mmCIF file of C-alpha atoms in Angstrom:
data_model
loop_
_atom_site.group_PDB
_atom_site.id
_atom_site.type_symbol
_atom_site.label_atom_id
_atom_site.label_comp_id
_atom_site.label_asym_id
_atom_site.label_seq_id
_atom_site.Cartn_x
_atom_site.Cartn_y
_atom_site.Cartn_z
ATOM 1 C CA GLU A 133 -8.041 -63.396 43.583
ATOM 2 C CA ALA A 134 -5.809 -62.714 40.576
ATOM 3 C CA GLN A 135 -7.986 -61.905 37.636
ATOM 4 C CA VAL A 136 -8.668 -59.954 34.473
ATOM 5 C CA THR A 137 -12.109 -58.427 34.229
ATOM 6 C CA GLN A 138 -13.901 -57.163 31.154
ATOM 7 C CA ASN A 139 -17.104 -55.228 30.750
ATOM 8 C CA PRO A 140 -19.572 -55.577 29.257
ATOM 9 C CA ARG A 141 -19.692 -59.335 28.667
ATOM 10 C CA TYR A 142 -22.276 -59.000 25.897
ATOM 11 C CA LEU A 143 -23.008 -56.023 23.684
ATOM 12 C CA ILE A 144 -25.285 -55.497 20.712
ATOM 13 C CA THR A 145 -24.909 -52.173 18.964
ATOM 14 C CA VAL A 146 -25.514 -50.472 15.636
ATOM 15 C CA THR A 147 -23.055 -49.393 12.978
ATOM 16 C CA GLY A 148 -21.282 -46.158 13.800
ATOM 17 C CA LYS A 149 -22.169 -45.895 17.478
ATOM 18 C CA LYS A 150 -18.978 -45.437 19.482
ATOM 19 C CA LEU A 151 -18.337 -47.961 22.223
ATOM 20 C CA THR A 152 -15.718 -48.826 24.807
ATOM 21 C CA VAL A 153 -14.914 -52.214 26.283
ATOM 22 C CA THR A 154 -13.121 -51.937 29.598
ATOM 23 C CA CYS A 155 -10.374 -54.248 30.833
ATOM 24 C CA SER A 156 -8.766 -54.289 34.250
ATOM 25 C CA GLN A 157 -6.165 -56.554 35.901
ATOM 26 C CA ASN A 158 -5.137 -56.788 39.545
ATOM 27 C CA MET A 159 -1.790 -58.591 39.122
ATOM 28 C CA ASN A 160 0.420 -55.541 38.547
ATOM 29 C CA HIS A 161 1.304 -56.864 35.086
ATOM 30 C CA GLU A 162 3.309 -54.700 32.689
ATOM 31 C CA TYR A 163 1.966 -56.245 29.497
ATOM 32 C CA MET A 164 -1.651 -56.106 28.369
ATOM 33 C CA SER A 165 -3.240 -56.921 25.048
ATOM 34 C CA TRP A 166 -6.496 -57.244 23.185
ATOM 35 C CA TYR A 167 -7.445 -60.146 20.937
ATOM 36 C CA ARG A 168 -10.392 -60.983 18.786
ATOM 37 C CA GLN A 169 -11.444 -64.574 18.225
ATOM 38 C CA ASP A 170 -13.256 -65.625 15.076
ATOM 39 C CA PRO A 171 -14.168 -69.161 13.912
ATOM 40 C CA GLY A 172 -11.365 -70.728 11.906
ATOM 41 C CA LEU A 173 -9.019 -67.811 12.541
ATOM 42 C CA GLY A 174 -8.172 -68.320 16.193
ATOM 43 C CA LEU A 175 -6.993 -65.488 18.380
ATOM 44 C CA ARG A 176 -5.592 -62.456 16.594
ATOM 45 C CA GLN A 177 -3.927 -59.639 18.442
ATOM 46 C CA ILE A 178 -5.449 -56.178 17.982
ATOM 47 C CA TYR A 179 -3.245 -53.979 20.155
ATOM 48 C CA TYR A 180 -0.824 -54.476 23.002
ATOM 49 C CA SER A 181 0.826 -52.363 25.651
ATOM 50 C CA MET A 182 4.224 -52.947 27.236
ATOM 51 C CA ASN A 183 3.660 -50.357 29.955
ATOM 52 C CA VAL A 184 1.772 -47.184 30.860
ATOM 53 C CA GLU A 185 1.544 -44.826 27.864
ATOM 54 C CA VAL A 186 3.254 -47.419 25.624
ATOM 55 C CA THR A 187 0.987 -49.099 23.078
ATOM 56 C CA ASP A 188 1.548 -50.702 19.699
ATOM 57 C CA LYS A 189 -0.424 -52.313 16.904
ATOM 58 C CA GLY A 190 -0.963 -56.007 16.698
ATOM 59 C CA ASP A 191 -2.049 -57.928 13.632
ATOM 60 C CA VAL A 192 -5.521 -56.448 13.127
ATOM 61 C CA PRO A 193 -5.571 -52.882 14.523
ATOM 62 C CA GLU A 194 -7.782 -51.216 11.889
ATOM 63 C CA GLY A 195 -10.933 -49.710 13.376
ATOM 64 C CA TYR A 196 -9.742 -49.937 16.986
ATOM 65 C CA LYS A 197 -8.089 -47.610 19.482
ATOM 66 C CA VAL A 198 -6.570 -48.231 22.892
ATOM 67 C CA SER A 199 -5.086 -46.237 25.721
ATOM 68 C CA ARG A 200 -2.996 -47.138 28.770
ATOM 69 C CA LYS A 201 -3.171 -44.307 31.265
ATOM 70 C CA GLU A 202 -2.961 -46.572 34.309
ATOM 71 C CA LYS A 203 -1.136 -49.854 34.721
ATOM 72 C CA ARG A 204 -4.232 -51.829 35.625
ATOM 73 C CA ASN A 205 -6.586 -50.610 32.862
ATOM 74 C CA PHE A 206 -6.490 -51.075 29.109
ATOM 75 C CA PRO A 207 -9.766 -50.064 27.410
ATOM 76 C CA LEU A 208 -10.585 -50.951 23.810
ATOM 77 C CA ILE A 209 -12.396 -48.255 21.829
ATOM 78 C CA LEU A 210 -14.371 -48.711 18.640
ATOM 79 C CA GLU A 211 -15.076 -45.208 17.399
ATOM 80 C CA SER A 212 -17.291 -46.230 14.486
ATOM 81 C CA PRO A 213 -18.109 -49.933 14.747
ATOM 82 C CA SER A 214 -18.928 -51.877 11.602
ATOM 83 C CA PRO A 215 -20.500 -55.346 11.163
ATOM 84 C CA ASN A 216 -17.095 -56.919 10.393
ATOM 85 C CA GLN A 217 -16.106 -56.132 13.969
ATOM 86 C CA THR A 218 -18.706 -58.559 15.244
ATOM 87 C CA SER A 219 -16.558 -60.970 17.217
ATOM 88 C CA LEU A 220 -15.529 -62.362 20.592
ATOM 89 C CA TYR A 221 -12.991 -60.092 22.267
ATOM 90 C CA PHE A 222 -10.489 -61.036 24.951
ATOM 91 C CA CYS A 223 -8.269 -58.884 27.079
ATOM 92 C CA ALA A 224 -5.114 -60.488 28.499
ATOM 93 C CA SER A 225 -2.265 -59.511 30.779
ATOM 94 C CA SER A 226 1.156 -60.943 31.607
ATOM 95 C CA LEU A 227 4.438 -59.929 33.156
ATOM 96 C CA TYR A 228 6.514 -59.859 29.956
ATOM 97 C CA GLY A 229 4.286 -60.786 27.033
ATOM 98 C CA ARG A 230 5.966 -64.075 26.156
ATOM 99 C CA ASP A 231 5.112 -65.674 29.480
ATOM 100 C CA GLU A 232 1.755 -66.902 30.723
ATOM 101 C CA GLN A 233 -1.053 -64.645 29.604
ATOM 102 C CA TYR A 234 -4.104 -64.369 31.847
ATOM 103 C CA PHE A 235 -7.263 -63.901 29.854
ATOM 104 C CA GLY A 236 -10.448 -62.152 30.778
ATOM 105 C CA PRO A 237 -13.842 -63.871 30.354
ATOM 106 C CA GLY A 238 -14.483 -62.348 26.928
ATOM 107 C CA THR A 239 -16.873 -59.785 25.446
ATOM 108 C CA ARG A 240 -19.221 -60.921 22.714
ATOM 109 C CA LEU A 241 -19.885 -57.962 20.435
ATOM 110 C CA THR A 242 -22.526 -57.863 17.724
ATOM 111 C CA VAL A 243 -22.665 -54.884 15.361
ATOM 112 C CA THR A 244 -25.801 -54.654 13.213
ATOM 113 C CA GLN B 56 0.099 -69.557 4.487
ATOM 114 C CA LYS B 57 -0.563 -69.004 8.178
ATOM 115 C CA GLU B 58 2.420 -68.778 10.510
ATOM 116 C CA VAL B 59 0.900 -71.433 12.756
ATOM 117 C CA GLU B 60 -1.252 -74.258 11.416
ATOM 118 C CA GLN B 61 -3.563 -76.318 13.610
ATOM 119 C CA ASP B 62 -6.213 -78.823 12.569
ATOM 120 C CA PRO B 63 -9.559 -77.449 13.823
ATOM 121 C CA GLY B 64 -11.106 -80.891 14.380
ATOM 122 C CA PRO B 65 -13.393 -81.712 16.016
ATOM 123 C CA LEU B 66 -11.478 -84.651 17.411
ATOM 124 C CA SER B 67 -13.759 -87.128 19.133
ATOM 125 C CA VAL B 68 -12.298 -89.866 21.374
ATOM 126 C CA PRO B 69 -13.617 -92.301 23.990
ATOM 127 C CA GLU B 70 -12.857 -91.723 27.646
ATOM 128 C CA GLY B 71 -9.467 -93.142 28.605
ATOM 129 C CA ALA B 72 -7.907 -92.692 25.161
ATOM 130 C CA ILE B 73 -4.561 -91.041 24.528
ATOM 131 C CA VAL B 74 -5.058 -87.804 22.644
ATOM 132 C CA SER B 75 -2.486 -86.211 20.367
ATOM 133 C CA LEU B 76 -2.881 -82.564 19.365
ATOM 134 C CA ASN B 77 -0.441 -80.913 16.969
ATOM 135 C CA CYS B 78 0.671 -77.645 15.468
ATOM 136 C CA THR B 79 3.131 -76.833 12.734
ATOM 137 C CA TYR B 80 4.767 -73.473 12.226
ATOM 138 C CA SER B 81 6.834 -71.743 9.607
ATOM 139 C CA ASN B 82 8.907 -69.199 11.540
ATOM 140 C CA SER B 83 12.143 -70.699 12.890
ATOM 141 C CA ALA B 84 12.550 -67.712 15.246
ATOM 142 C CA PHE B 85 9.866 -69.007 17.602
ATOM 143 C CA GLN B 86 11.420 -70.073 20.899
ATOM 144 C CA TYR B 87 8.579 -70.147 23.441
ATOM 145 C CA PHE B 88 5.754 -72.613 22.957
ATOM 146 C CA MET B 89 2.497 -72.839 24.852
ATOM 147 C CA TRP B 90 -0.715 -74.773 24.935
ATOM 148 C CA TYR B 91 -3.887 -73.097 26.131
ATOM 149 C CA ARG B 92 -7.178 -74.774 26.954
ATOM 150 C CA GLN B 93 -10.433 -72.931 26.352
ATOM 151 C CA TYR B 94 -13.737 -74.152 27.678
ATOM 152 C CA SER B 95 -16.941 -72.973 26.033
ATOM 153 C CA ARG B 96 -17.812 -69.357 26.923
ATOM 154 C CA LYS B 97 -14.538 -68.895 28.824
ATOM 155 C CA GLY B 98 -11.187 -67.268 28.197
ATOM 156 C CA PRO B 99 -8.158 -69.437 27.366
ATOM 157 C CA GLU B 100 -6.029 -70.653 30.258
ATOM 158 C CA LEU B 101 -2.409 -71.757 30.101
ATOM 159 C CA LEU B 102 -1.893 -75.509 30.200
ATOM 160 C CA MET B 103 1.751 -76.038 29.258
ATOM 161 C CA TYR B 104 4.740 -73.775 28.618
ATOM 162 C CA THR B 105 8.025 -74.907 27.072
ATOM 163 C CA TYR B 106 11.157 -73.182 25.913
ATOM 164 C CA SER B 107 12.993 -74.400 22.805
ATOM 165 C CA SER B 108 13.038 -78.104 21.965
ATOM 166 C CA GLY B 109 12.286 -81.056 24.231
ATOM 167 C CA ASN B 110 9.548 -82.576 26.330
ATOM 168 C CA LYS B 111 7.708 -81.363 29.392
ATOM 169 C CA GLU B 112 5.340 -83.432 31.483
ATOM 170 C CA ASP B 113 2.688 -82.307 33.931
ATOM 171 C CA GLY B 114 0.357 -84.981 35.237
ATOM 172 C CA ARG B 115 -1.586 -86.437 32.328
ATOM 173 C CA PHE B 116 -0.242 -83.832 29.916
ATOM 174 C CA THR B 117 2.994 -83.945 27.907
ATOM 175 C CA ALA B 118 4.181 -81.209 25.588
ATOM 176 C CA GLN B 119 6.764 -81.901 22.907
ATOM 177 C CA VAL B 120 8.649 -79.435 20.753
ATOM 178 C CA ASP B 121 10.638 -80.448 17.681
ATOM 179 C CA LYS B 122 12.229 -77.259 16.375
ATOM 180 C CA SER B 123 14.017 -79.053 13.541
ATOM 181 C CA SER B 124 10.648 -80.111 12.110
ATOM 182 C CA LYS B 125 8.825 -76.959 13.294
ATOM 183 C CA TYR B 126 6.279 -79.185 14.993
ATOM 184 C CA ILE B 127 4.788 -79.168 18.483
ATOM 185 C CA SER B 128 2.491 -81.669 20.149
ATOM 186 C CA LEU B 129 0.347 -82.007 23.231
ATOM 187 C CA PHE B 130 -0.449 -85.497 24.506
ATOM 188 C CA ILE B 131 -3.250 -86.173 26.967
ATOM 189 C CA ARG B 132 -3.210 -89.551 28.693
ATOM 190 C CA ASP B 133 -6.296 -91.200 30.166
ATOM 191 C CA SER B 134 -8.529 -88.529 28.657
ATOM 192 C CA GLN B 135 -11.595 -87.494 30.636
ATOM 193 C CA PRO B 136 -14.896 -85.870 29.602
ATOM 194 C CA SER B 137 -13.683 -82.800 31.517
ATOM 195 C CA ASP B 138 -10.863 -82.491 28.950
ATOM 196 C CA SER B 139 -13.466 -81.605 26.304
ATOM 197 C CA ALA B 140 -12.472 -78.116 25.215
ATOM 198 C CA THR B 141 -10.694 -76.209 22.476
ATOM 199 C CA TYR B 142 -6.898 -76.479 22.636
ATOM 200 C CA LEU B 143 -4.873 -73.606 21.227
ATOM 201 C CA CYS B 144 -1.171 -73.692 20.544
ATOM 202 C CA ALA B 145 0.727 -70.424 20.808
ATOM 203 C CA MET B 146 4.315 -69.379 20.273
ATOM 204 C CA SER B 147 6.498 -66.318 20.481
ATOM 205 C CA ALA B 148 9.891 -64.983 19.501
ATOM 206 C CA PRO B 149 11.902 -62.220 21.217
ATOM 207 C CA GLU B 150 12.588 -60.649 17.812
ATOM 208 C CA TYR B 151 8.892 -59.889 17.476
ATOM 209 C CA GLY B 152 8.415 -58.156 20.801
ATOM 210 C CA ASN B 153 7.353 -61.376 22.497
ATOM 211 C CA LYS B 154 3.965 -61.189 20.790
ATOM 212 C CA LEU B 155 2.073 -64.456 20.945
ATOM 213 C CA VAL B 156 0.948 -66.043 17.679
ATOM 214 C CA PHE B 157 -1.917 -68.494 18.110
ATOM 215 C CA GLY B 158 -3.095 -71.452 16.119
ATOM 216 C CA ALA B 159 -6.793 -71.576 15.245
ATOM 217 C CA GLY B 160 -7.482 -74.197 17.924
ATOM 218 C CA THR B 161 -8.546 -77.864 17.889
ATOM 219 C CA ILE B 162 -11.914 -78.841 19.331
ATOM 220 C CA LEU B 163 -11.615 -81.994 21.458
ATOM 221 C CA ARG B 164 -14.591 -84.067 22.582
ATOM 222 C CA VAL B 165 -14.079 -86.909 25.035
ATOM 223 C CA LYS B 166 -17.074 -89.232 25.190
ATOM 224 C CA SER B 167 -17.951 -91.102 28.366
#
């Protein structure tokens, strides 16, 4: 089954404690991206990757890091989480970026 | 001003009604237009995809793009309770690396 998986689905952590949210896709897609979704603001892109070892900033990259060492995986790293990063996070993949994006189930992160 | 404006709703309609959902945008470079549906606690899924101006129909759903007015619409005929979800418009332009820009989403509730 074609899918994007994310782990963990729910995470509660404290300010400053480094965390990683994993994302994996099994569709051999070139393009992967991370979004955060906040009430009234919709989906905002954090980072995206056009291919292995190629990443670029989206609209709200501050406080986040990514890496793309393999085509299927695109982890999101918060090195020093802060409460304003409390949000719902989605990973997505697609062939080209402007075509259909397949979204993961989401990770709800709470930073206290 | 946001690049893409979308009324957040909620929009509440009786079962069987015709629903009209809309987005306006400011960037004339956008060429690819999409509608995503997001059920509660799920990731968005692509509903309709159109290129440039015109109409596209798929079952009970019709997407319209009016580039001259910078206005896109999604019509749902014979709405069902299962259509209750958040509907997000999204658009992209090749000049911007095919990055998707999302509206904030409209919450739709179809009452039986």
